[in-house]
Amino acid sequence: MRPLLFAGLGIGFILMGAGLYALTLRKQKPAAAVPTKAQQREQAALADENKKMRFAAGGSAGLGVVFLILSLI
């Protein structure tokens, strides 16, 4: 029963990581020819948010891989 639990958790965390990564790939609005300061701040905030979400996606997928390896031991 224990390996089945770890395998399920591993697959769940890997899918969660894939979902978080997919959220970072959403389409952005086309930028204006001359962006205003507010638009530049918004783009910088979105880039920072994407960086954090990709880091979280990698962490959760890595944890899922660890759980899958534990299910094999």
Short mmCIF file of C-alpha atoms in Angstrom, two decimals:
data_model
loop_
_atom_site.label_atom_id
_atom_site.label_comp_id
_atom_site.label_asym_id
_atom_site.label_seq_id
_atom_site.Cartn_x
_atom_site.Cartn_y
_atom_site.Cartn_z
CA MET A 1 0.00 0.00 0.00
CA ARG A 2 2.85 2.39 0.81
CA PRO A 3 4.43 2.33 -2.69
CA LEU A 4 1.02 3.02 -4.21
CA LEU A 5 0.59 6.06 -1.94
CA PHE A 6 4.00 7.49 -2.86
CA ALA A 7 3.42 6.82 -6.56
CA GLY A 8 0.07 8.62 -6.43
CA LEU A 9 1.56 11.59 -4.60
CA GLY A 10 4.45 11.69 -7.06
CA ILE A 11 2.19 11.72 -10.09
CA GLY A 12 -0.01 14.36 -8.46
CA PHE A 13 2.91 16.68 -7.73
CA ILE A 14 4.31 16.22 -11.25
CA LEU A 15 0.92 17.12 -12.74
CA MET A 16 0.69 20.15 -10.44
CA GLY A 17 4.13 21.29 -11.60
CA ALA A 18 3.11 20.85 -15.23
CA GLY A 19 -0.04 22.89 -14.61
CA LEU A 20 1.91 25.71 -12.98
CA TYR A 21 4.34 25.76 -15.87
CA ALA A 22 1.45 25.83 -18.36
CA LEU A 23 0.07 28.93 -16.60
CA THR A 24 3.31 30.77 -17.35
CA LEU A 25 2.93 30.10 -21.07
CA ARG A 26 -0.27 32.11 -21.49
CA LYS A 27 -0.36 34.62 -24.32
CA GLN A 28 0.60 38.18 -23.55
CA LYS A 29 -1.15 41.19 -24.97
CA PRO A 30 0.75 42.80 -27.84
CA ALA A 31 2.91 45.61 -26.53
CA ALA A 32 2.32 49.16 -27.65
CA ALA A 33 4.85 50.82 -29.93
CA VAL A 34 5.83 53.20 -27.15
CA PRO A 35 4.80 51.66 -23.80
CA THR A 36 3.94 53.97 -20.94
CA LYS A 37 5.61 53.68 -17.54
CA ALA A 38 2.55 51.86 -16.18
CA GLN A 39 2.73 49.30 -18.99
CA GLN A 40 6.45 48.81 -18.37
CA ARG A 41 5.80 48.23 -14.65
CA GLU A 42 3.04 45.75 -15.51
CA GLN A 43 5.34 43.85 -17.88
CA ALA A 44 8.10 43.74 -15.25
CA ALA A 45 5.66 42.47 -12.61
CA LEU A 46 4.37 39.79 -14.98
CA ALA A 47 7.91 38.66 -15.79
CA ASP A 48 8.72 38.44 -12.07
CA GLU A 49 5.53 36.46 -11.42
CA ASN A 50 6.35 34.07 -14.28
CA LYS A 51 9.84 33.52 -12.87
CA LYS A 52 8.44 32.66 -9.44
CA MET A 53 5.80 30.34 -10.88
CA ARG A 54 8.37 28.48 -12.99
CA PHE A 55 10.55 28.04 -9.91
CA ALA A 56 7.54 26.65 -8.00
CA ALA A 57 6.67 24.37 -10.93
CA GLY A 58 10.18 22.94 -10.96
CA GLY A 59 10.13 22.45 -7.19
CA SER A 60 6.81 20.63 -7.15
CA ALA A 61 7.78 18.45 -10.11
CA GLY A 62 11.09 17.66 -8.38
CA LEU A 63 9.22 16.67 -5.22
CA GLY A 64 6.99 14.45 -7.35
CA VAL A 65 10.04 12.73 -8.82
CA VAL A 66 11.39 12.15 -5.30
CA PHE A 67 8.09 10.55 -4.29
CA LEU A 68 8.16 8.32 -7.37
CA ILE A 69 11.69 7.22 -6.56
CA LEU A 70 10.64 6.47 -2.97
CA SER A 71 7.82 4.32 -4.28
CA LEU A 72 10.35 2.17 -6.15
CA ILE A 73 12.60 1.63 -3.13
#
